mmCIF file of C-alpha atoms and ligand atoms in Angstrom:
data_model
loop_
_atom_site.group_PDB
_atom_site.id
_atom_site.type_symbol
_atom_site.label_atom_id
_atom_site.label_comp_id
_atom_site.label_asym_id
_atom_site.label_seq_id
_atom_site.Cartn_x
_atom_site.Cartn_y
_atom_site.Cartn_z
ATOM 1 C CA UNK C 1 -3.419 17.159 77.151
ATOM 2 C CA UNK C 2 -2.317 20.566 75.820
ATOM 3 C CA UNK C 3 -1.927 19.851 72.172
ATOM 4 C CA UNK C 4 -0.045 21.820 69.511
ATOM 5 C CA UNK C 5 -1.538 21.053 66.091
ATOM 6 C CA UNK C 6 0.768 22.251 63.294
ATOM 7 C CA UNK C 7 -1.113 22.799 60.015
ATOM 8 C CA UNK C 8 -4.553 22.720 61.656
ATOM 9 C CA UNK C 9 -6.134 25.087 59.124
ATOM 10 C CA UNK C 10 -5.794 22.542 56.311
ATOM 11 C CA UNK C 11 -8.034 19.626 55.383
ATOM 12 C CA UNK C 12 -6.982 16.819 57.747
ATOM 13 C CA UNK C 13 -5.703 19.078 60.545
ATOM 14 C CA UNK C 14 -9.029 20.916 60.821
ATOM 15 C CA UNK C 15 -11.002 17.656 60.851
ATOM 16 C CA UNK C 16 -8.640 16.382 63.568
ATOM 17 C CA UNK C 17 -9.181 19.510 65.710
ATOM 18 C CA UNK C 18 -12.973 19.061 65.473
ATOM 19 C CA UNK C 19 -12.600 15.411 66.424
ATOM 20 C CA UNK C 20 -10.392 16.088 69.484
ATOM 21 C CA UNK C 21 -12.398 19.013 70.889
ATOM 22 C CA UNK C 22 -15.603 17.014 70.542
ATOM 23 C CA UNK C 23 -14.229 13.871 72.164
ATOM 24 C CA UNK C 24 -12.158 15.339 75.036
ATOM 25 C CA UNK C 25 -13.817 18.182 77.009
ATOM 26 C CA UNK C 26 -10.665 18.743 79.099
ATOM 27 C CA UNK C 27 -8.065 18.916 76.277
ATOM 28 C CA UNK C 28 -6.898 22.198 74.772
ATOM 29 C CA UNK C 29 -5.613 22.822 71.244
ATOM 30 C CA UNK C 30 -3.272 25.449 69.804
ATOM 31 C CA UNK C 31 -3.538 25.526 66.012
ATOM 32 C CA UNK C 32 -0.191 26.688 64.537
ATOM 33 C CA UNK C 33 -0.480 27.358 60.813
ATOM 34 C CA UNK C 34 1.279 29.515 58.200
ATOM 35 C CA UNK C 35 -1.966 29.974 56.245
ATOM 36 C CA UNK C 36 -0.532 29.150 52.826
ATOM 37 C CA UNK C 37 -3.008 28.970 49.918
ATOM 38 C CA UNK C 38 -4.152 25.599 51.401
ATOM 39 C CA UNK C 39 -4.776 26.938 54.911
ATOM 40 C CA UNK C 40 -8.308 28.152 55.521
ATOM 41 C CA UNK C 41 -9.527 29.524 58.853
ATOM 42 C CA UNK C 42 -13.104 28.946 57.685
ATOM 43 C CA UNK C 43 -12.381 25.244 58.335
ATOM 44 C CA UNK C 44 -12.171 25.974 62.071
ATOM 45 C CA UNK C 45 -14.559 28.927 62.356
ATOM 46 C CA UNK C 46 -17.002 26.930 64.514
ATOM 47 C CA UNK C 47 -14.362 26.342 67.242
ATOM 48 C CA UNK C 48 -12.747 29.803 67.028
ATOM 49 C CA UNK C 49 -14.539 31.043 70.167
ATOM 50 C CA UNK C 50 -14.084 27.835 72.180
ATOM 51 C CA UNK C 51 -11.954 28.717 75.254
ATOM 52 C CA UNK C 52 -10.045 25.448 74.757
ATOM 53 C CA UNK C 53 -8.868 26.572 71.289
ATOM 54 C CA UNK C 54 -6.307 29.174 70.146
ATOM 55 C CA UNK C 55 -4.902 30.037 66.743
ATOM 56 C CA UNK C 56 -1.323 31.196 66.141
ATOM 57 C CA UNK C 57 -0.116 32.170 62.683
ATOM 58 C CA UNK C 58 3.363 30.722 62.282
ATOM 59 C CA UNK C 59 5.786 28.771 60.135
ATOM 60 C CA UNK C 60 7.129 25.387 61.261
ATOM 61 C CA UNK C 61 10.559 26.315 59.882
ATOM 62 C CA UNK C 62 10.766 29.037 62.581
ATOM 63 C CA UNK C 63 12.246 27.257 65.612
ATOM 64 C CA UNK C 64 12.266 30.315 67.908
ATOM 65 C CA UNK C 65 8.578 30.915 67.323
ATOM 66 C CA UNK C 66 7.681 27.243 67.827
ATOM 67 C CA UNK C 67 9.652 27.230 71.077
ATOM 68 C CA UNK C 68 7.974 30.427 72.288
ATOM 69 C CA UNK C 69 4.472 29.089 71.504
ATOM 70 C CA UNK C 70 5.134 25.746 73.221
ATOM 71 C CA UNK C 71 6.377 27.510 76.360
ATOM 72 C CA UNK C 72 3.632 30.120 76.429
ATOM 73 C CA UNK C 73 0.844 27.521 76.153
ATOM 74 C CA UNK C 74 2.491 24.795 78.273
ATOM 75 C CA UNK C 75 2.241 22.316 75.390
ATOM 76 C CA UNK C 76 2.467 18.619 76.366
ATOM 77 C CA UNK C 77 1.825 16.877 72.991
ATOM 78 C CA UNK C 78 2.458 17.831 69.343
ATOM 79 C CA UNK C 79 0.985 16.603 66.061
ATOM 80 C CA UNK C 80 2.181 17.825 62.676
ATOM 81 C CA UNK C 81 -0.038 18.132 59.587
ATOM 82 C CA UNK C 82 1.780 21.191 58.178
ATOM 83 C CA UNK C 83 3.082 20.392 54.725
ATOM 84 C CA UNK C 84 3.146 21.365 51.088
ATOM 85 C CA UNK C 85 0.853 18.600 49.850
ATOM 86 C CA UNK C 86 -0.035 19.031 46.203
ATOM 87 C CA UNK C 87 1.914 16.547 44.071
ATOM 88 C CA UNK C 88 1.335 18.421 40.770
ATOM 89 C CA UNK C 89 2.733 21.618 42.260
ATOM 90 C CA UNK C 90 5.849 19.777 43.405
ATOM 91 C CA UNK C 91 6.314 18.575 39.809
ATOM 92 C CA UNK C 92 5.438 21.700 37.829
ATOM 93 C CA UNK C 93 6.132 24.551 40.228
ATOM 94 C CA UNK C 94 9.451 23.482 41.774
ATOM 95 C CA UNK C 95 10.192 21.511 44.907
ATOM 96 C CA UNK C 96 11.978 24.062 47.112
ATOM 97 C CA UNK C 97 8.964 24.948 49.300
ATOM 98 C CA UNK C 98 8.279 21.210 49.667
ATOM 99 C CA UNK C 99 11.759 20.495 51.000
ATOM 100 C CA UNK C 100 11.675 23.529 53.297
ATOM 101 C CA UNK C 101 8.367 22.661 54.958
ATOM 102 C CA UNK C 102 8.195 18.876 54.659
ATOM 103 C CA UNK C 103 11.809 18.135 55.631
ATOM 104 C CA UNK C 104 13.384 21.166 57.341
ATOM 105 C CA UNK C 105 10.079 22.083 59.049
ATOM 106 C CA UNK C 106 9.830 18.620 60.636
ATOM 107 C CA UNK C 107 13.408 18.906 61.879
ATOM 108 C CA UNK C 108 12.573 22.268 63.491
ATOM 109 C CA UNK C 109 9.556 20.739 65.251
ATOM 110 C CA UNK C 110 11.802 17.908 66.490
ATOM 111 C CA UNK C 111 14.211 20.477 67.961
ATOM 112 C CA UNK C 112 11.348 22.324 69.655
ATOM 113 C CA UNK C 113 9.916 19.025 70.972
ATOM 114 C CA UNK C 114 13.307 18.203 72.440
ATOM 115 C CA UNK C 115 13.764 21.621 74.031
ATOM 116 C CA UNK C 116 10.309 21.473 75.653
ATOM 117 C CA UNK C 117 10.374 17.838 76.832
ATOM 118 C CA UNK C 118 7.160 17.073 74.971
ATOM 119 C CA UNK C 119 5.507 13.785 76.019
ATOM 120 C CA UNK C 120 4.658 12.622 72.466
ATOM 121 C CA UNK C 121 5.058 13.976 68.912
ATOM 122 C CA UNK C 122 3.100 12.420 66.045
ATOM 123 C CA UNK C 123 4.419 13.312 62.585
ATOM 124 C CA UNK C 124 1.689 12.749 60.007
ATOM 125 C CA UNK C 125 3.258 11.409 56.823
ATOM 126 C CA UNK C 126 2.042 9.562 53.765
ATOM 127 C CA UNK C 127 2.064 6.139 52.090
ATOM 128 C CA UNK C 128 3.568 7.881 49.031
ATOM 129 C CA UNK C 129 7.017 7.665 50.684
ATOM 130 C CA UNK C 130 7.000 3.930 49.806
ATOM 131 C CA UNK C 131 6.893 4.608 46.044
ATOM 132 C CA UNK C 132 4.493 2.676 43.835
ATOM 133 C CA UNK C 133 3.115 -0.854 43.464
ATOM 134 C CA UNK C 134 2.244 -2.534 40.152
ATOM 135 C CA UNK C 135 -1.455 -3.058 39.338
ATOM 136 C CA UNK C 136 -0.937 -6.808 39.005
ATOM 137 C CA UNK C 137 1.021 -7.006 42.306
ATOM 138 C CA UNK C 138 -1.103 -8.274 45.203
ATOM 139 C CA UNK C 139 1.304 -6.977 47.879
ATOM 140 C CA UNK C 140 0.607 -3.902 50.019
ATOM 141 C CA UNK C 141 2.907 -1.431 51.751
ATOM 142 C CA UNK C 142 3.862 -2.603 55.238
ATOM 143 C CA UNK C 143 5.877 -0.616 57.777
ATOM 144 C CA UNK C 144 9.002 -2.486 56.671
ATOM 145 C CA UNK C 145 8.587 -1.718 52.948
ATOM 146 C CA UNK C 146 11.687 0.291 51.912
ATOM 147 C CA UNK C 147 11.213 4.049 51.525
ATOM 148 C CA UNK C 148 11.517 4.743 47.778
ATOM 149 C CA UNK C 149 9.627 7.933 46.865
ATOM 150 C CA UNK C 150 9.121 8.779 43.196
ATOM 151 C CA UNK C 151 7.925 12.385 43.418
ATOM 152 C CA UNK C 152 9.459 15.514 44.969
ATOM 153 C CA UNK C 153 6.467 15.812 47.367
ATOM 154 C CA UNK C 154 6.944 12.269 48.616
ATOM 155 C CA UNK C 155 10.752 12.599 48.768
ATOM 156 C CA UNK C 156 10.423 15.738 50.909
ATOM 157 C CA UNK C 157 7.962 13.923 53.229
ATOM 158 C CA UNK C 158 10.418 10.991 53.441
ATOM 159 C CA UNK C 159 13.118 13.499 54.471
ATOM 160 C CA UNK C 160 10.936 14.530 57.438
ATOM 161 C CA UNK C 161 10.361 10.868 58.351
ATOM 162 C CA UNK C 162 14.103 10.152 58.277
ATOM 163 C CA UNK C 163 14.705 13.097 60.618
ATOM 164 C CA UNK C 164 12.139 11.627 63.030
ATOM 165 C CA UNK C 165 13.970 8.305 63.029
ATOM 166 C CA UNK C 166 17.335 10.023 63.525
ATOM 167 C CA UNK C 167 16.054 12.164 66.434
ATOM 168 C CA UNK C 168 14.515 9.117 68.083
ATOM 169 C CA UNK C 169 17.720 7.079 67.810
ATOM 170 C CA UNK C 170 20.140 9.916 68.606
ATOM 171 C CA UNK C 171 18.202 12.077 71.048
ATOM 172 C CA UNK C 172 15.420 9.723 72.258
ATOM 173 C CA UNK C 173 12.770 12.182 71.065
ATOM 174 C CA UNK C 174 9.373 10.435 71.630
ATOM 175 C CA UNK C 175 8.177 10.581 68.038
ATOM 176 C CA UNK C 176 5.712 8.387 66.148
ATOM 177 C CA UNK C 177 5.488 8.525 62.327
ATOM 178 C CA UNK C 178 2.330 7.638 60.407
ATOM 179 C CA UNK C 179 1.917 6.615 56.766
ATOM 180 C CA UNK C 180 -1.691 7.085 55.734
ATOM 181 C CA UNK C 181 -3.388 6.490 52.401
ATOM 182 C CA UNK C 182 -5.557 8.962 50.407
ATOM 183 C CA UNK C 183 -8.144 10.850 52.491
ATOM 184 C CA UNK C 184 -11.594 12.116 51.558
ATOM 185 C CA UNK C 185 -14.228 14.032 53.536
ATOM 186 C CA UNK C 186 -15.337 17.588 54.396
ATOM 187 C CA UNK C 187 -13.070 20.669 54.173
ATOM 188 C CA UNK C 188 -10.712 19.392 51.454
ATOM 189 C CA UNK C 189 -9.139 22.012 49.172
ATOM 190 C CA UNK C 190 -10.542 21.520 45.639
ATOM 191 C CA UNK C 191 -7.231 20.803 43.944
ATOM 192 C CA UNK C 192 -7.489 17.183 45.188
ATOM 193 C CA UNK C 193 -9.422 14.614 43.154
ATOM 194 C CA UNK C 194 -12.698 14.143 45.046
ATOM 195 C CA UNK C 195 -13.639 17.769 45.894
ATOM 196 C CA UNK C 196 -12.246 18.969 42.538
ATOM 197 C CA UNK C 197 -14.493 16.578 40.605
ATOM 198 C CA UNK C 198 -17.536 17.187 42.831
ATOM 199 C CA UNK C 199 -17.174 20.982 42.516
ATOM 200 C CA UNK C 200 -16.699 20.868 38.744
ATOM 201 C CA UNK C 201 -19.719 18.602 38.245
ATOM 202 C CA UNK C 202 -21.910 20.749 40.491
ATOM 203 C CA UNK C 203 -20.875 23.739 38.348
ATOM 204 C CA UNK C 204 -21.917 21.919 35.140
ATOM 205 C CA UNK C 205 -18.348 21.309 33.955
ATOM 206 C CA UNK C 206 -16.572 18.147 32.756
ATOM 207 C CA UNK C 207 -14.018 16.284 34.885
ATOM 208 C CA UNK C 208 -10.434 15.688 33.651
ATOM 209 C CA UNK C 209 -9.214 12.121 34.230
ATOM 210 C CA UNK C 210 -5.475 11.515 33.919
ATOM 211 C CA UNK C 211 -4.279 8.940 31.341
ATOM 212 C CA UNK C 212 -6.331 5.725 31.265
ATOM 213 C CA UNK C 213 -7.886 6.399 34.699
ATOM 214 C CA UNK C 214 -6.655 3.060 36.020
ATOM 215 C CA UNK C 215 -4.255 4.386 38.663
ATOM 216 C CA UNK C 216 -5.273 2.920 42.011
ATOM 217 C CA UNK C 217 -5.367 4.670 45.388
ATOM 218 C CA UNK C 218 -6.433 3.313 48.785
ATOM 219 C CA UNK C 219 -9.136 5.667 50.169
ATOM 220 C CA UNK C 220 -9.869 6.421 53.833
ATOM 221 C CA UNK C 221 -12.446 8.754 55.379
ATOM 222 C CA UNK C 222 -10.741 11.671 57.153
ATOM 223 C CA UNK C 223 -12.601 10.892 60.415
ATOM 224 C CA UNK C 224 -11.075 7.412 60.401
ATOM 225 C CA UNK C 225 -7.639 8.975 59.929
ATOM 226 C CA UNK C 226 -8.390 11.296 62.891
ATOM 227 C CA UNK C 227 -9.417 8.392 65.148
ATOM 228 C CA UNK C 228 -6.212 6.503 64.254
ATOM 229 C CA UNK C 229 -4.085 9.563 65.085
ATOM 230 C CA UNK C 230 -5.955 10.007 68.370
ATOM 231 C CA UNK C 231 -5.083 6.424 69.312
ATOM 232 C CA UNK C 232 -1.419 6.903 68.367
ATOM 233 C CA UNK C 233 -1.118 10.154 70.348
ATOM 234 C CA UNK C 234 -2.151 8.146 73.398
ATOM 235 C CA UNK C 235 -0.801 4.657 72.721
ATOM 236 C CA UNK C 236 1.648 4.816 69.806
ATOM 237 C CA UNK C 237 5.104 3.520 70.721
ATOM 238 C CA UNK C 238 7.893 6.100 70.350
ATOM 239 C CA UNK C 239 10.273 5.350 67.474
ATOM 240 C CA UNK C 240 7.654 3.276 65.621
ATOM 241 C CA UNK C 241 5.984 3.801 62.239
ATOM 242 C CA UNK C 242 2.276 2.997 61.786
ATOM 243 C CA UNK C 243 0.468 2.590 58.468
ATOM 244 C CA UNK C 244 -3.135 3.857 58.379
ATOM 245 C CA UNK C 245 -5.608 2.684 55.729
ATOM 246 C CA UNK C 246 -9.126 1.290 55.339
ATOM 247 C CA UNK C 247 -8.357 -1.520 52.850
ATOM 248 C CA UNK C 248 -10.229 0.348 50.134
ATOM 249 C CA UNK C 249 -8.375 0.269 46.809
ATOM 250 C CA UNK C 250 -10.180 2.046 43.959
ATOM 251 C CA UNK C 251 -9.093 3.186 40.509
ATOM 252 C CA UNK C 252 -9.506 6.876 39.642
ATOM 253 C CA UNK C 253 -12.103 5.772 37.092
ATOM 254 C CA UNK C 254 -14.093 3.879 39.776
ATOM 255 C CA UNK C 255 -14.073 7.010 41.928
ATOM 256 C CA UNK C 256 -15.126 9.215 39.013
ATOM 257 C CA UNK C 257 -18.019 6.889 38.081
ATOM 258 C CA UNK C 258 -19.186 6.654 41.686
ATOM 259 C CA UNK C 259 -19.228 10.456 42.038
ATOM 260 C CA UNK C 260 -21.144 10.713 38.742
ATOM 261 C CA UNK C 261 -23.650 8.133 40.016
ATOM 262 C CA UNK C 262 -24.127 9.942 43.361
ATOM 263 C CA UNK C 263 -24.684 13.301 41.628
ATOM 264 C CA UNK C 264 -26.888 11.643 38.969
ATOM 265 C CA UNK C 265 -24.785 12.368 35.862
ATOM 266 C CA UNK C 266 -23.422 10.230 33.013
ATOM 267 C CA UNK C 267 -20.022 9.269 31.564
ATOM 268 C CA UNK C 268 -20.288 12.069 28.962
ATOM 269 C CA UNK C 269 -18.978 14.389 31.715
ATOM 270 C CA UNK C 270 -15.564 12.643 31.629
ATOM 271 C CA UNK C 271 -12.659 13.992 29.556
ATOM 272 C CA UNK C 272 -9.261 12.328 29.374
ATOM 273 C CA UNK C 273 -6.150 14.483 29.803
ATOM 274 C CA UNK C 274 -2.407 13.820 29.427
ATOM 275 C CA UNK C 275 -1.083 11.760 32.306
ATOM 276 C CA UNK C 276 0.994 13.259 35.127
ATOM 277 C CA UNK C 277 4.773 12.623 34.689
ATOM 278 C CA UNK C 278 5.926 9.739 36.916
ATOM 279 C CA UNK C 279 2.308 9.006 37.922
ATOM 280 C CA UNK C 280 2.514 6.218 40.526
ATOM 281 C CA UNK C 281 0.326 3.304 39.397
ATOM 282 C CA UNK C 282 -0.946 1.908 42.659
ATOM 283 C CA UNK C 283 -0.803 2.517 46.405
ATOM 284 C CA UNK C 284 -2.173 0.022 48.926
ATOM 285 C CA UNK C 285 -1.652 0.073 52.665
ATOM 286 C CA UNK C 286 -1.472 -2.841 55.100
ATOM 287 C CA UNK C 287 -2.821 -1.420 58.389
ATOM 288 C CA UNK C 288 -2.547 -4.629 60.450
ATOM 289 C CA UNK C 289 -0.135 -3.082 62.975
ATOM 290 C CA UNK C 290 -2.446 -0.244 64.094
ATOM 291 C CA UNK C 291 -5.446 -2.604 64.023
ATOM 292 C CA UNK C 292 -3.608 -4.738 66.578
ATOM 293 C CA UNK C 293 -3.711 -1.679 68.874
ATOM 294 C CA UNK C 294 -7.514 -1.817 68.601
ATOM 295 C CA UNK C 295 -8.184 0.698 65.775
ATOM 296 C CA UNK C 296 -10.964 -0.018 63.270
ATOM 297 C CA UNK C 297 -12.248 2.299 60.502
ATOM 298 C CA UNK C 298 -15.906 3.383 60.596
ATOM 299 C CA UNK C 299 -15.879 3.420 56.799
ATOM 300 C CA UNK C 300 -14.213 0.186 55.613
ATOM 301 C CA UNK C 301 -14.387 -0.805 51.923
ATOM 302 C CA UNK C 302 -18.050 -1.925 52.077
ATOM 303 C CA UNK C 303 -19.107 1.449 53.535
ATOM 304 C CA UNK C 304 -17.135 3.575 51.052
ATOM 305 C CA UNK C 305 -20.173 4.588 49.012
ATOM 306 C CA UNK C 306 -21.870 5.846 52.234
ATOM 307 C CA UNK C 307 -18.785 7.889 53.144
ATOM 308 C CA UNK C 308 -18.555 9.366 49.653
ATOM 309 C CA UNK C 309 -22.298 10.103 49.549
ATOM 310 C CA UNK C 310 -22.051 11.964 52.896
ATOM 311 C CA UNK C 311 -19.024 13.882 51.615
ATOM 312 C CA UNK C 312 -20.850 14.987 48.436
ATOM 313 C CA UNK C 313 -23.855 15.956 50.604
ATOM 314 C CA UNK C 314 -21.590 18.033 52.874
ATOM 315 C CA UNK C 315 -20.184 19.938 49.876
ATOM 316 C CA UNK C 316 -23.711 20.468 48.509
ATOM 317 C CA UNK C 317 -24.979 21.787 51.861
ATOM 318 C CA UNK C 318 -22.047 24.051 52.703
ATOM 319 C CA UNK C 319 -22.448 26.333 49.726
ATOM 320 C CA UNK C 320 -20.773 29.445 51.149
ATOM 321 C CA UNK C 321 -17.696 27.421 52.182
ATOM 322 C CA UNK C 322 -17.657 25.915 48.673
ATOM 323 C CA UNK C 323 -18.080 29.269 46.884
ATOM 324 C CA UNK C 324 -15.363 30.956 48.953
ATOM 325 C CA UNK C 325 -12.870 28.153 48.505
ATOM 326 C CA UNK C 326 -13.662 27.778 44.788
ATOM 327 C CA UNK C 327 -13.013 31.509 44.211
ATOM 328 C CA UNK C 328 -9.835 31.279 46.263
ATOM 329 C CA UNK C 329 -8.764 28.260 44.204
ATOM 330 C CA UNK C 330 -9.453 30.042 40.903
ATOM 331 C CA UNK C 331 -7.350 33.051 41.958
ATOM 332 C CA UNK C 332 -4.600 30.825 43.274
ATOM 333 C CA UNK C 333 -4.585 28.657 40.097
ATOM 334 C CA UNK C 334 -4.441 31.751 37.855
ATOM 335 C CA UNK C 335 -1.402 33.088 39.659
ATOM 336 C CA UNK C 336 0.206 29.620 39.736
ATOM 337 C CA UNK C 337 -0.422 29.125 35.965
ATOM 338 C CA UNK C 338 0.966 32.624 35.264
ATOM 339 C CA UNK C 339 4.110 31.716 37.178
ATOM 340 C CA UNK C 340 4.380 28.455 35.192
ATOM 341 C CA UNK C 341 3.708 30.083 31.815
ATOM 342 C CA UNK C 342 6.745 32.330 32.344
ATOM 343 C CA UNK C 343 8.791 29.145 32.035
ATOM 344 C CA UNK C 344 6.648 27.823 29.145
ATOM 345 C CA UNK C 345 4.750 25.231 31.267
ATOM 346 C CA UNK C 346 1.147 24.527 32.167
ATOM 347 C CA UNK C 347 -0.512 22.294 34.787
ATOM 348 C CA UNK C 348 -3.346 20.404 33.112
ATOM 349 C CA UNK C 349 -5.355 19.171 36.005
ATOM 350 C CA UNK C 350 -5.420 18.503 39.688
ATOM 351 C CA UNK C 351 -5.701 15.368 41.769
HETATM 352 N N1 NAD B 1 -4.669 14.545 51.925
HETATM 353 C C1 NAD B 1 -4.325 13.263 51.924
HETATM 354 O O1 NAD B 1 -4.957 12.442 51.262
HETATM 355 C C2 NAD B 1 -3.156 12.779 52.769
HETATM 356 C C3 NAD B 1 -2.899 11.403 52.845
HETATM 357 C C4 NAD B 1 -1.848 10.951 53.670
HETATM 358 C C5 NAD B 1 -1.076 11.867 54.368
HETATM 359 N N2 NAD B 1 -1.345 13.198 54.266
HETATM 360 C C6 NAD B 1 -0.509 14.131 55.057
HETATM 361 O O2 NAD B 1 -1.370 14.771 55.988
HETATM 362 C C7 NAD B 1 -0.930 16.104 56.230
HETATM 363 C C8 NAD B 1 -2.073 17.065 56.027
HETATM 364 O O3 NAD B 1 -2.541 16.960 54.677
HETATM 365 P P1 NAD B 1 -3.749 17.874 54.154
HETATM 366 O O4 NAD B 1 -4.315 17.195 52.977
HETATM 367 O O5 NAD B 1 -4.603 18.257 55.281
HETATM 368 O O6 NAD B 1 -2.934 19.154 53.657
HETATM 369 P P2 NAD B 1 -3.456 20.618 53.316
HETATM 370 O O7 NAD B 1 -2.629 21.047 52.137
HETATM 371 O O8 NAD B 1 -4.929 20.673 53.232
HETATM 372 O O9 NAD B 1 -3.040 21.459 54.618
HETATM 373 C C9 NAD B 1 -1.704 21.759 54.925
HETATM 374 C C10 NAD B 1 -1.730 22.852 55.997
HETATM 375 O O10 NAD B 1 -0.379 23.131 56.384
HETATM 376 C C11 NAD B 1 -0.189 24.542 56.436
HETATM 377 N N3 NAD B 1 1.228 24.810 56.177
HETATM 378 C C12 NAD B 1 1.914 24.626 55.023
HETATM 379 N N4 NAD B 1 3.192 24.973 55.186
HETATM 380 C C13 NAD B 1 3.335 25.361 56.478
HETATM 381 C C14 NAD B 1 4.432 25.813 57.265
HETATM 382 N N5 NAD B 1 5.653 25.945 56.726
HETATM 383 N N6 NAD B 1 4.233 26.116 58.563
HETATM 384 C C15 NAD B 1 2.972 26.010 59.133
HETATM 385 N N7 NAD B 1 1.900 25.601 58.423
HETATM 386 C C16 NAD B 1 2.076 25.282 57.113
HETATM 387 C C17 NAD B 1 -1.132 25.095 55.365
HETATM 388 O O11 NAD B 1 -1.423 26.484 55.584
HETATM 389 C C18 NAD B 1 -2.337 24.185 55.521
HETATM 390 O O12 NAD B 1 -3.220 24.686 56.481
HETATM 391 C C19 NAD B 1 0.248 16.337 55.290
HETATM 392 O O13 NAD B 1 1.438 16.186 55.999
HETATM 393 C C20 NAD B 1 0.125 15.247 54.242
HETATM 394 O O14 NAD B 1 1.383 14.863 53.749
HETATM 395 C C21 NAD B 1 -2.363 13.682 53.482
#
């Protein structure tokens, strides 16, 4: 397999590249990434000299460049992680970049896949396209739950998913779409809840919890997401959607308290901040369909504390990665807040 990984310098993409190169000695990977504020080549520094790996700086909205790279490297399979992913930014900073990358960018990849007769394209999407569930509702999202996104980020991702469906039906492009739940693990940019809270606590600061802290997310270890995507690259049926999740619903407050327990700190480190507008109450994913293909998470609900403990340990041990990314985040947040303050706005927190 000669694999093009779009967005491989981000959190999940870089974990996926590590996973693939470790598991398959005869596969090669081209990492195609625009290196936005969320892209970080330090995430893949340990494979940079591997002869099976190459990096190309590029934008998924640039069809000519995608086409050229696929031809030059003889690409057979494509997986797309490239996206604008931070929900708060899509609310406070405007949604244009989200639509460009998450919708138009996917369409450009589909065109390039078609032109190059790619064997399989996996488009990595999110459970957030389904909208929200009520706390008291015991249903979960299945693959036939209607797409009803509430936030610009999720709507732009849904746009990409719709394009995949249209290209499959119209042009028979061999595309598989995945809807995964919230990921945690190494190499995550510290604007997302778990690394943000871990970093702040390790720096002696308090952690900002939105609203009442009872919003529920379904958490999966990034390595489990990678193993599911690996299976779908090989065995996913073209034109199908697959949910990915580890049956691990937790409220933001549960997560916060567990992180505090692992680091050995008390509830006095929690501060409550104004809730995010349109904050979806609950996400929960039914992953029965992919499990029927033989996939099983290594970190199911009962192993979550182990997975979180290992993640905190990784952040504690990789201090130069943490320092570099934290400084990058501070700079990036300052310029983002300056941009917002020109229109009289401010982003309180990050999850
Ligand atoms: N993080 C989660 O919990 C989660 C859960 C479910 C699904 N997903 C999906 O998984 C994918 C990866 O998420 P992540 O958390 O790793 O994101 P991330 O923000 O860490 O990484 C995104 C990467 O895409 C790159 N990128 C952005 N725009 C690009 C463009 N136009 N062209 C090329 N590269 C571009 C960035 O430089 C970065 O390296 C996304 O599609 C996201 O919607 C994420």
